[in-house]
Amino acid sequence: MTYCLVEGVDALDRQPWDSDSPPWAPGRREEATLMEQAGAQPDKTWCLAEVDIFCDLSDQEMRVIADNAPMRTYAAGELLFSPHNPVETLFILKRGRVRVFRVSEDGRALTTAIITPGTIFGEMVLLGQSMYDNFAEALDEAVVCVMSRADVRRFLLADRRIAGRIAETLGHRLAEMEQRLTDSVFKSVSQRIASTLCTLTPDAPRGGVLSRGQQITLTHEQLAALVGTSRETATKVLGEFADRGLLRLGRGRIVVLDAAAMEAEAHEG
């Protein structure tokens, strides 16, 4: 099965979607809403806490940046940006997961990155990162801090500590993207699924079987879109993993039980 946009990528920006919309379609989801910082989260630095690039900033420095990085929430399935809605904004992901992907002319989607909390991403040409041909989709409800181009230059790039860590982060992102592109060509579907599940369970120990497992909130259709295969094939592979005791399946969730075996599966062959 190939996900195909018959009317081209322009169709991704149309609403509402019909019943045959692709798995990344956001049209049936609720619109993004501004988070009430004063009520829901009185500590403005909450969004920046535990983000590596800010690790040695003082409380005062954190507050200054937080004042210029308002929080937003995006519903699961909603697009943060797309080729038809480009933004010159730096996103700092605090909660949730975001998938960055491209869509080919024949409608196939290729995931280039899975963004996890504490990570920066966005359409920031001044950082040497061009994403004008990319989509960013919230896999589940995502909370982000957003910074404008001017504020990034003023508060981040002007600080040599932060600027150096941003450069390092972007370097890792490029290496990860190249690895994903390589995997899409040379790895089997089962290897790609195992690799993706490992990526989504970063805190899982690599030593062996987990007592309670590491839960991933993800449907079979979402996982299929992440690895570039059909839902039927993804379901078949997950069933085989479950029969071998590597994971347990539930409604809208996957529980990894054996992290070491899953890691070995991702690199097998």
Coordinates of N, CA and C in Angstrom, one line a residue, residues 10-237:
D10 N -0.9 19.9 -2.3 CA -1.8 21.0 -1.9 C -3.0 20.5 -1.1
A11 N -3.4 19.2 -1.3 CA -4.5 18.7 -0.6 C -4.3 18.6 0.9
L12 N -3.1 18.6 1.3 CA -2.8 18.5 2.8 C -3.3 19.7 3.5
D13 N -3.4 20.9 2.8 CA -3.8 22.1 3.5 C -5.3 22.3 3.4
R14 N -6.1 21.4 2.8 CA -7.5 21.6 2.7 C -8.3 21.0 3.9
Q15 N -9.4 21.5 4.2 CA -10.2 21.0 5.2 C -11.7 21.1 4.8
P16 N -12.6 20.3 5.2 CA -12.3 19.1 6.0 C -11.8 17.9 5.2
W17 N -11.2 16.9 5.8 CA -10.8 15.7 5.1 C -12.0 14.7 5.0
D18 N -11.9 13.9 4.0 CA -13.0 12.9 3.9 C -12.4 11.6 4.6
S19 N -13.2 10.5 4.5 CA -12.8 9.3 5.2 C -11.6 8.6 4.6
D20 N -11.1 9.1 3.4 CA -10.0 8.4 2.8 C -8.7 9.3 3.0
S21 N -8.7 10.2 3.9 CA -7.6 11.0 4.1 C -6.3 10.2 4.6
P22 N -5.1 10.7 4.2 CA -3.9 10.0 4.6 C -3.7 10.1 6.1
P23 N -2.9 9.2 6.7 CA -2.7 9.1 8.1 C -2.2 10.4 8.8
W24 N -1.5 11.3 8.0 CA -1.0 12.5 8.6 C -2.0 13.7 8.5
A25 N -3.2 13.4 7.9 CA -4.1 14.5 7.6 C -4.6 15.1 8.9
P26 N -4.5 16.5 9.1 CA -4.8 17.1 10.3 C -6.3 17.7 10.3
G27 N -6.9 17.7 9.2 CA -8.2 18.4 9.0 C -9.3 18.0 10.0
R28 N -9.3 16.8 10.5 CA -10.4 16.4 11.4 C -10.0 16.6 12.8
R29 N -8.8 17.2 13.0 CA -8.4 17.5 14.4 C -8.8 18.9 14.8
E30 N -8.8 19.2 16.1 CA -9.1 20.5 16.6 C -8.0 21.4 16.3
E31 N -8.3 22.7 16.2 CA -7.3 23.7 15.9 C -6.3 23.9 17.1
A32 N -5.1 24.4 16.8 CA -4.2 24.7 17.9 C -4.7 25.9 18.7
T33 N -4.5 25.8 20.0 CA -4.9 26.8 20.9 C -3.7 27.3 21.8
L34 N -3.8 28.6 22.1 CA -2.7 29.1 23.0 C -2.9 28.6 24.4
M35 N -1.8 28.2 25.0 CA -1.9 27.7 26.4 C -1.9 28.9 27.3
E36 N -2.8 28.8 28.3 CA -2.9 29.8 29.3 C -1.7 29.7 30.3
Q37 N -0.7 30.5 30.1 CA 0.5 30.3 30.9 C 0.2 30.7 32.4
A38 N -0.5 31.8 32.6 CA -0.7 32.3 33.9 C -1.5 31.3 34.8
G39 N -2.5 30.6 34.2 CA -3.3 29.7 35.0 C -2.8 28.3 34.9
A40 N -2.6 27.7 33.7 CA -2.2 26.3 33.6 C -0.8 26.0 34.0
Q41 N 0.1 27.0 33.8 CA 1.5 26.8 34.1 C 2.1 28.1 34.6
P42 N 2.0 28.5 35.9 CA 2.5 29.8 36.4 C 4.0 30.0 36.2
D43 N 4.8 28.9 36.2 CA 6.2 29.0 36.0 C 6.6 29.1 34.5
K44 N 6.9 30.3 34.1 CA 7.2 30.5 32.6 C 8.4 29.8 32.1
T45 N 9.3 29.4 33.0 CA 10.5 28.7 32.6 C 10.3 27.2 32.5
W46 N 9.1 26.8 32.8 CA 8.7 25.3 32.7 C 9.0 24.8 31.3
C47 N 8.7 25.5 30.3 CA 8.9 25.0 28.9 C 10.3 24.9 28.5
L48 N 11.2 25.6 29.2 CA 12.6 25.6 28.9 C 13.4 24.6 29.8
A49 N 12.8 24.2 30.9 CA 13.5 23.4 31.8 C 13.9 22.0 31.2
E50 N 15.0 21.5 31.5 CA 15.5 20.2 31.1 C 15.8 20.2 29.6
V51 N 15.9 21.4 29.0 CA 16.4 21.4 27.6 C 17.9 21.6 27.6
D52 N 18.6 20.7 26.9 CA 20.0 20.7 27.0 C 20.7 22.0 26.6
I53 N 20.2 22.7 25.6 CA 20.9 24.0 25.2 C 20.9 25.0 26.3
F54 N 20.0 24.9 27.3 CA 19.9 25.9 28.3 C 20.4 25.4 29.7
C55 N 21.2 24.4 29.6 CA 21.6 23.6 30.9 C 22.3 24.5 31.9
D56 N 23.1 25.5 31.5 CA 23.9 26.2 32.5 C 23.5 27.7 32.6
L57 N 22.3 28.0 32.2 CA 21.8 29.4 32.3 C 21.3 29.7 33.7
S58 N 21.5 30.9 34.1 CA 21.0 31.3 35.4 C 19.4 31.4 35.4
D59 N 18.8 31.5 36.6 CA 17.4 31.7 36.6 C 16.9 32.9 35.9
Q60 N 17.7 34.0 36.1 CA 17.3 35.3 35.4 C 17.4 35.1 33.9
E61 N 18.5 34.5 33.4 CA 18.6 34.3 31.9 C 17.5 33.4 31.4
M62 N 17.1 32.4 32.2 CA 16.0 31.5 31.7 C 14.7 32.3 31.7
R63 N 14.4 33.2 32.6 CA 13.2 34.0 32.7 C 13.1 34.9 31.5
V64 N 14.3 35.5 31.1 CA 14.3 36.5 30.0 C 13.9 35.7 28.7
I65 N 14.5 34.5 28.5 CA 14.2 33.8 27.3 C 12.8 33.3 27.3
A66 N 12.3 32.8 28.5 CA 10.9 32.4 28.6 C 9.9 33.5 28.3
D67 N 10.2 34.7 28.7 CA 9.3 35.8 28.4 C 9.2 36.0 26.9
N68 N 10.1 35.6 26.1 CA 10.1 35.8 24.7 C 9.9 34.5 23.9
A69 N 9.4 33.4 24.6 CA 9.1 32.1 24.0 C 7.8 31.6 24.5
P70 N 6.7 32.2 24.1 CA 5.4 31.8 24.6 C 5.1 30.3 24.2
M71 N 4.2 29.7 25.0 CA 3.9 28.3 24.8 C 2.6 28.2 24.0
R72 N 2.6 27.1 23.2 CA 1.4 26.7 22.4 C 1.2 25.2 22.5
T73 N 0.0 24.8 22.3 CA -0.3 23.4 22.3 C -0.9 23.1 20.9
Y74 N -0.5 21.9 20.4 CA -1.0 21.4 19.1 C -1.7 20.0 19.4
A75 N -2.9 19.9 18.8 CA -3.6 18.6 19.0 C -2.9 17.5 18.2
A76 N -3.1 16.3 18.6 CA -2.6 15.1 17.9 C -3.1 15.2 16.4
G77 N -2.1 15.0 15.5 CA -2.5 15.0 14.1 C -2.4 16.4 13.4
E78 N -2.2 17.4 14.2 CA -2.2 18.8 13.6 C -0.8 19.1 13.1
L79 N -0.8 19.9 12.0 CA 0.5 20.3 11.4 C 1.0 21.6 12.1
L80 N 2.3 21.5 12.5 CA 2.9 22.7 13.0 C 3.4 23.6 11.9
F81 N 3.9 23.0 10.8 CA 4.2 23.8 9.6 C 4.2 22.8 8.4
S82 N 4.1 23.4 7.2 CA 4.1 22.6 6.0 C 4.6 23.5 4.9
P83 N 4.9 22.9 3.7 CA 5.4 23.7 2.6 C 4.5 24.9 2.2
H84 N 3.2 24.7 2.4 CA 2.2 25.8 2.1 C 2.0 26.7 3.3
N85 N 2.6 26.4 4.4 CA 2.4 27.2 5.6 C 3.8 27.3 6.3
P86 N 4.8 27.8 5.6 CA 6.2 27.8 6.2 C 6.2 28.9 7.3
V87 N 7.1 28.6 8.3 CA 7.3 29.6 9.4 C 8.8 29.7 9.6
E88 N 9.1 31.0 10.0 CA 10.5 31.2 10.4 C 10.5 31.3 12.0
T89 N 10.3 30.1 12.6 CA 10.2 30.0 14.0 C 11.0 28.9 14.5
L90 N 11.5 29.1 15.7 CA 12.2 28.0 16.4 C 11.2 27.4 17.4
F91 N 11.0 26.1 17.3 CA 10.2 25.3 18.2 C 11.1 24.6 19.3
I92 N 10.7 24.7 20.5 CA 11.3 23.9 21.6 C 10.2 23.0 22.1
L93 N 10.4 21.7 21.9 CA 9.4 20.7 22.3 C 9.5 20.4 23.8
K94 N 8.4 20.7 24.5 CA 8.4 20.3 25.9 C 7.7 19.0 26.2
R95 N 6.6 18.8 25.6 CA 5.8 17.6 25.8 C 5.2 17.1 24.5
G96 N 5.2 15.7 24.4 CA 4.6 15.1 23.2 C 5.7 14.7 22.2
R97 N 5.3 14.3 21.0 CA 6.2 13.9 20.0 C 5.8 14.6 18.7
V98 N 6.8 14.9 17.8 CA 6.5 15.5 16.6 C 7.2 14.7 15.5
R99 N 6.5 14.5 14.4 CA 7.1 13.8 13.2 C 7.4 14.8 12.1
V100 N 8.6 14.9 11.6 CA 9.0 15.7 10.5 C 9.1 14.8 9.3
F101 N 8.4 15.1 8.2 CA 8.4 14.2 7.0 C 8.2 15.0 5.7
R102 N 8.5 14.3 4.7 CA 8.4 14.9 3.3 C 7.4 14.0 2.5
V103 N 6.8 14.6 1.5 CA 5.9 13.9 0.7 C 6.4 14.0 -0.8
S104 N 6.6 12.9 -1.4 CA 7.1 12.9 -2.8 C 6.0 13.2 -3.8
E105 N 6.3 13.4 -5.0 CA 5.3 13.8 -6.0 C 4.3 12.7 -6.2
D106 N 4.6 11.5 -6.0 CA 3.6 10.4 -6.1 C 2.9 10.1 -4.8
G107 N 3.0 11.0 -3.8 CA 2.2 10.9 -2.6 C 2.8 10.1 -1.5
R108 N 4.0 9.5 -1.6 CA 4.6 8.7 -0.6 C 5.2 9.6 0.5
A109 N 5.1 9.3 1.7 CA 5.6 10.1 2.9 C 6.8 9.4 3.4
L110 N 7.9 10.2 3.7 CA 9.1 9.7 4.2 C 9.4 10.5 5.5
T111 N 9.4 9.8 6.6 CA 9.8 10.4 7.9 C 11.3 10.7 8.0
T112 N 11.6 11.9 8.2 CA 13.0 12.3 8.3 C 13.5 12.5 9.8
A113 N 12.6 12.7 10.7 CA 12.9 12.9 12.1 C 11.7 12.6 13.0
I114 N 12.0 12.1 14.2 CA 10.9 12.0 15.2 C 11.5 12.9 16.4
I115 N 10.8 14.0 16.6 CA 11.2 14.9 17.6 C 10.7 14.5 19.0
T116 N 11.5 14.5 20.0 CA 11.1 14.1 21.4 C 11.3 15.3 22.3
P117 N 10.7 15.3 23.5 CA 10.8 16.4 24.4 C 12.3 16.9 24.7
G118 N 12.4 18.2 24.8 CA 13.8 18.7 25.1 C 14.5 19.0 23.8
T119 N 13.9 18.9 22.6 CA 14.6 19.1 21.4 C 14.1 20.3 20.7
I120 N 15.0 21.0 19.9 CA 14.7 22.2 19.1 C 14.5 21.7 17.7
F121 N 13.6 22.4 17.0 CA 13.4 22.2 15.6 C 12.7 23.3 15.0
G122 N 12.6 23.4 13.6 CA 11.8 24.4 13.0 C 12.4 24.9 11.7
E123 N 11.8 25.9 11.2 CA 12.2 26.5 9.9 C 13.1 27.7 10.1
M124 N 14.4 27.4 10.4 CA 15.3 28.5 10.8 C 16.5 28.5 9.8
V125 N 16.3 29.2 8.7 CA 17.4 29.3 7.7 C 18.7 29.9 8.3
L126 N 18.5 30.8 9.3 CA 19.7 31.4 9.9 C 20.5 30.5 10.7
L127 N 19.9 29.3 11.0 CA 20.6 28.3 11.8 C 21.2 27.3 10.8
G128 N 21.1 27.5 9.5 CA 21.6 26.5 8.6 C 20.7 25.3 8.4
Q129 N 19.5 25.5 8.7 CA 18.5 24.4 8.7 C 17.3 24.8 7.9
S130 N 17.2 24.3 6.7 CA 16.1 24.6 5.8 C 15.1 23.5 5.7
M131 N 13.9 23.8 6.0 CA 12.9 22.7 6.0 C 11.6 23.1 5.2
Y132 N 11.8 24.0 4.2 CA 10.7 24.5 3.5 C 9.9 23.4 2.7
D133 N 10.5 22.2 2.5 CA 9.8 21.2 1.8 C 9.3 20.1 2.8
N134 N 9.3 20.4 4.1 CA 8.9 19.5 5.1 C 7.6 19.8 5.8
F135 N 7.0 18.7 6.3 CA 5.8 18.8 7.1 C 6.2 18.5 8.6
A136 N 5.6 19.1 9.6 CA 5.8 18.7 11.0 C 4.4 18.4 11.6
E137 N 4.2 17.2 12.0 CA 2.9 16.7 12.5 C 3.1 16.3 14.0
A138 N 2.2 16.8 14.8 CA 2.1 16.3 16.2 C 1.6 14.9 16.3
L139 N 2.4 14.0 16.8 CA 1.9 12.6 16.9 C 0.9 12.4 18.0
D140 N 1.1 13.2 19.1 CA 0.1 13.3 20.1 C 0.1 14.8 20.6
E141 N -0.7 15.1 21.6 CA -0.8 16.5 22.0 C 0.6 17.0 22.3
A142 N 1.0 18.1 21.7 CA 2.4 18.6 21.8 C 2.4 20.0 22.4
V143 N 3.2 20.2 23.4 CA 3.4 21.6 24.0 C 4.8 22.1 23.5
V144 N 4.8 23.2 22.9 CA 6.1 23.8 22.4 C 6.2 25.2 22.9
C145 N 7.4 25.7 23.0 CA 7.8 27.1 23.1 C 8.2 27.6 21.8
V146 N 7.7 28.8 21.4 CA 8.1 29.3 20.0 C 8.8 30.6 20.1
M147 N 9.9 30.7 19.3 CA 10.7 31.9 19.3 C 10.8 32.4 17.8
S148 N 10.6 33.7 17.7 CA 10.7 34.3 16.4 C 12.2 34.4 15.9
R149 N 12.4 34.6 14.6 CA 13.7 34.7 14.0 C 14.5 35.8 14.8
A150 N 13.9 37.0 15.0 CA 14.6 38.0 15.7 C 15.0 37.7 17.1
D151 N 14.1 37.0 17.8 CA 14.5 36.6 19.2 C 15.5 35.5 19.2
V152 N 15.5 34.6 18.3 CA 16.5 33.6 18.2 C 17.9 34.2 18.0
R153 N 17.9 35.2 17.1 CA 19.2 35.9 16.9 C 19.6 36.7 18.2
R154 N 18.7 37.3 18.8 CA 19.0 38.2 20.0 C 19.4 37.4 21.2
F155 N 18.6 36.3 21.5 CA 18.8 35.7 22.8 C 19.6 34.3 22.7
L156 N 19.6 33.7 21.5 CA 20.3 32.4 21.5 C 21.6 32.5 20.7
L157 N 21.6 33.0 19.5 CA 22.8 33.0 18.7 C 23.8 34.0 19.3
A158 N 23.3 35.0 20.0 CA 24.3 35.9 20.6 C 25.0 35.4 21.8
D159 N 24.5 34.2 22.3 CA 25.2 33.6 23.4 C 26.0 32.4 22.9
R160 N 27.3 32.5 23.0 CA 28.2 31.5 22.5 C 27.9 30.1 23.0
R161 N 27.5 30.0 24.3 CA 27.2 28.7 24.9 C 26.1 28.0 24.2
I162 N 25.0 28.8 24.0 CA 23.8 28.3 23.4 C 24.0 28.0 21.9
A163 N 24.7 29.0 21.2 CA 24.9 28.8 19.8 C 25.7 27.6 19.5
G164 N 26.7 27.3 20.3 CA 27.5 26.1 20.1 C 26.7 24.8 20.2
R165 N 25.8 24.8 21.2 CA 24.9 23.6 21.4 C 23.9 23.4 20.3
I166 N 23.4 24.6 19.8 CA 22.5 24.5 18.7 C 23.2 23.9 17.4
A167 N 24.4 24.3 17.2 CA 25.1 23.8 16.0 C 25.3 22.3 16.2
E168 N 25.6 21.8 17.4 CA 25.8 20.4 17.7 C 24.5 19.6 17.5
T169 N 23.4 20.2 18.0 CA 22.1 19.6 17.8 C 21.8 19.4 16.4
L170 N 22.0 20.4 15.6 CA 21.7 20.4 14.1 C 22.6 19.3 13.4
G171 N 23.8 19.2 13.9 CA 24.7 18.2 13.3 C 24.2 16.8 13.6
H172 N 23.7 16.5 14.8 CA 23.1 15.2 15.1 C 21.9 15.0 14.3
R173 N 21.1 16.1 14.1 CA 19.8 15.9 13.3 C 20.1 15.5 11.9
L174 N 21.1 16.1 11.3 CA 21.5 15.8 9.9 C 22.0 14.3 9.8
A175 N 22.8 13.9 10.8 CA 23.2 12.5 10.8 C 22.1 11.5 11.0
E176 N 21.1 11.9 11.8 CA 19.9 11.0 12.0 C 19.1 10.9 10.7
M177 N 18.9 12.1 10.0 CA 18.2 12.1 8.8 C 18.9 11.2 7.7
E178 N 20.2 11.3 7.6 CA 20.9 10.5 6.7 C 20.7 9.0 7.0
Q179 N 20.7 8.7 8.3 CA 20.6 7.3 8.7 C 19.2 6.8 8.3
R180 N 18.1 7.7 8.5 CA 16.8 7.3 8.2 C 16.6 7.0 6.7
L181 N 17.2 7.9 5.9 CA 17.2 7.8 4.4 C 17.9 6.5 4.0
T182 N 19.0 6.2 4.6 CA 19.7 4.9 4.4 C 18.8 3.7 4.8
D183 N 18.2 3.8 5.9 CA 17.4 2.7 6.4 C 16.2 2.4 5.5
S184 N 15.6 3.5 4.9 CA 14.5 3.3 4.1 C 14.8 2.6 2.8
V185 N 16.1 2.6 2.4 CA 16.5 1.9 1.2 C 17.0 0.5 1.5
F186 N 17.8 0.3 2.6 CA 18.5 -0.9 2.8 C 17.9 -1.8 3.9
K187 N 17.0 -1.3 4.7 CA 16.5 -2.1 5.8 C 15.1 -2.7 5.5
S188 N 14.8 -3.9 6.0 CA 13.5 -4.5 5.8 C 12.5 -3.7 6.7
V189 N 11.2 -4.0 6.4 CA 10.1 -3.3 7.2 C 10.2 -3.7 8.7
S190 N 10.5 -4.9 9.0 CA 10.6 -5.4 10.4 C 11.7 -4.6 11.1
Q191 N 12.9 -4.5 10.4 CA 14.0 -3.7 11.0 C 13.6 -2.3 11.2
R192 N 12.9 -1.7 10.2 CA 12.5 -0.3 10.4 C 11.6 -0.1 11.5
I193 N 10.6 -1.0 11.7 CA 9.7 -0.9 12.8 C 10.4 -1.1 14.1
A194 N 11.3 -2.0 14.2 CA 12.0 -2.2 15.4 C 12.9 -1.0 15.8
S195 N 13.5 -0.4 14.8 CA 14.3 0.8 15.0 C 13.5 1.9 15.5
T196 N 12.3 2.1 14.9 CA 11.4 3.2 15.3 C 10.9 3.0 16.7
L197 N 10.6 1.8 17.1 CA 10.1 1.5 18.4 C 11.2 1.8 19.4
C198 N 12.5 1.5 19.0 CA 13.6 1.8 19.9 C 13.8 3.3 20.1
T199 N 13.6 4.0 19.0 CA 13.7 5.5 19.0 C 12.7 6.1 20.0
L200 N 11.5 5.5 20.0 CA 10.4 6.1 20.8 C 10.5 5.6 22.2
T201 N 11.4 4.7 22.6 CA 11.6 4.3 24.0 C 13.0 4.6 24.4
P202 N 13.4 5.9 24.4 CA 14.8 6.2 24.7 C 15.2 5.9 26.1
D203 N 14.3 5.8 27.1 CA 14.6 5.5 28.5 C 14.7 4.0 28.8
A204 N 14.3 3.2 27.8 CA 14.3 1.8 28.1 C 15.7 1.2 28.2
P205 N 16.0 0.4 29.2 CA 17.3 -0.2 29.4 C 17.6 -1.2 28.3
R206 N 18.9 -1.3 27.9 CA 19.3 -2.2 26.8 C 19.7 -3.5 27.4
G207 N 19.4 -3.8 28.7 CA 20.0 -5.0 29.3 C 19.1 -6.2 29.1
G208 N 17.8 -6.0 28.8 CA 17.0 -7.2 28.7 C 15.5 -7.0 28.8
V209 N 14.8 -7.9 29.5 CA 13.4 -7.9 29.5 C 12.9 -6.9 30.6
L210 N 11.9 -6.1 30.3 CA 11.4 -5.1 31.2 C 10.3 -5.7 32.0
S211 N 10.2 -5.4 33.3 CA 9.2 -6.0 34.2 C 7.8 -5.5 33.8
R212 N 7.6 -4.3 33.5 CA 6.3 -3.8 33.1 C 6.2 -3.3 31.7
G213 N 7.3 -3.1 31.1 CA 7.3 -2.7 29.7 C 7.3 -1.2 29.6
Q214 N 7.7 -0.7 28.4 CA 7.7 0.7 28.0 C 6.6 1.0 27.0
Q215 N 5.6 1.8 27.4 CA 4.5 2.0 26.6 C 4.7 3.1 25.6
I216 N 4.2 2.8 24.3 CA 4.3 3.8 23.3 C 2.9 4.0 22.8
T217 N 2.4 5.3 22.9 CA 1.0 5.6 22.4 C 1.1 5.8 20.9
L218 N 0.7 4.8 20.1 CA 0.8 4.8 18.7 C -0.1 3.8 18.1
T219 N -0.9 4.2 17.1 CA -1.7 3.2 16.3 C -0.9 2.5 15.3
H220 N -1.4 1.4 14.8 CA -0.7 0.7 13.7 C -0.6 1.6 12.5
E221 N -1.6 2.4 12.2 CA -1.6 3.2 11.0 C -0.5 4.3 11.2
Q222 N -0.4 4.9 12.4 CA 0.7 5.9 12.6 C 2.0 5.3 12.4
L223 N 2.2 4.1 13.0 CA 3.5 3.4 12.9 C 3.8 3.1 11.4
A224 N 2.8 2.7 10.7 CA 3.1 2.4 9.3 C 3.5 3.6 8.5
A225 N 2.9 4.8 8.8 CA 3.3 6.0 8.2 C 4.7 6.4 8.6
L226 N 5.1 6.2 9.8 CA 6.4 6.5 10.3 C 7.5 5.7 9.5
V227 N 7.3 4.5 9.2 CA 8.3 3.6 8.6 C 8.1 3.5 7.1
G228 N 7.0 4.0 6.5 CA 6.8 4.0 5.1 C 6.3 2.7 4.6
T229 N 5.3 2.1 5.2 CA 4.7 0.8 4.8 C 3.2 0.9 4.9
S230 N 2.5 -0.2 4.7 CA 1.1 -0.2 4.8 C 0.7 -0.6 6.2
R231 N -0.5 -0.2 6.6 CA -1.0 -0.6 8.0 C -1.1 -2.1 8.1
E232 N -1.5 -2.8 7.0 CA -1.6 -4.3 7.1 C -0.2 -4.9 7.4
T233 N 0.8 -4.4 6.7 CA 2.2 -5.0 6.9 C 2.7 -4.7 8.3
A234 N 2.4 -3.4 8.8 CA 2.8 -3.1 10.1 C 2.2 -4.0 11.1
T235 N 0.9 -4.2 11.0 CA 0.1 -5.1 11.9 C 0.7 -6.5 11.9
K236 N 1.0 -7.0 10.7 CA 1.6 -8.3 10.6 C 2.9 -8.4 11.4
V237 N 3.8 -7.5 11.2 CA 5.1 -7.5 11.8 C 5.0 -7.3 13.3

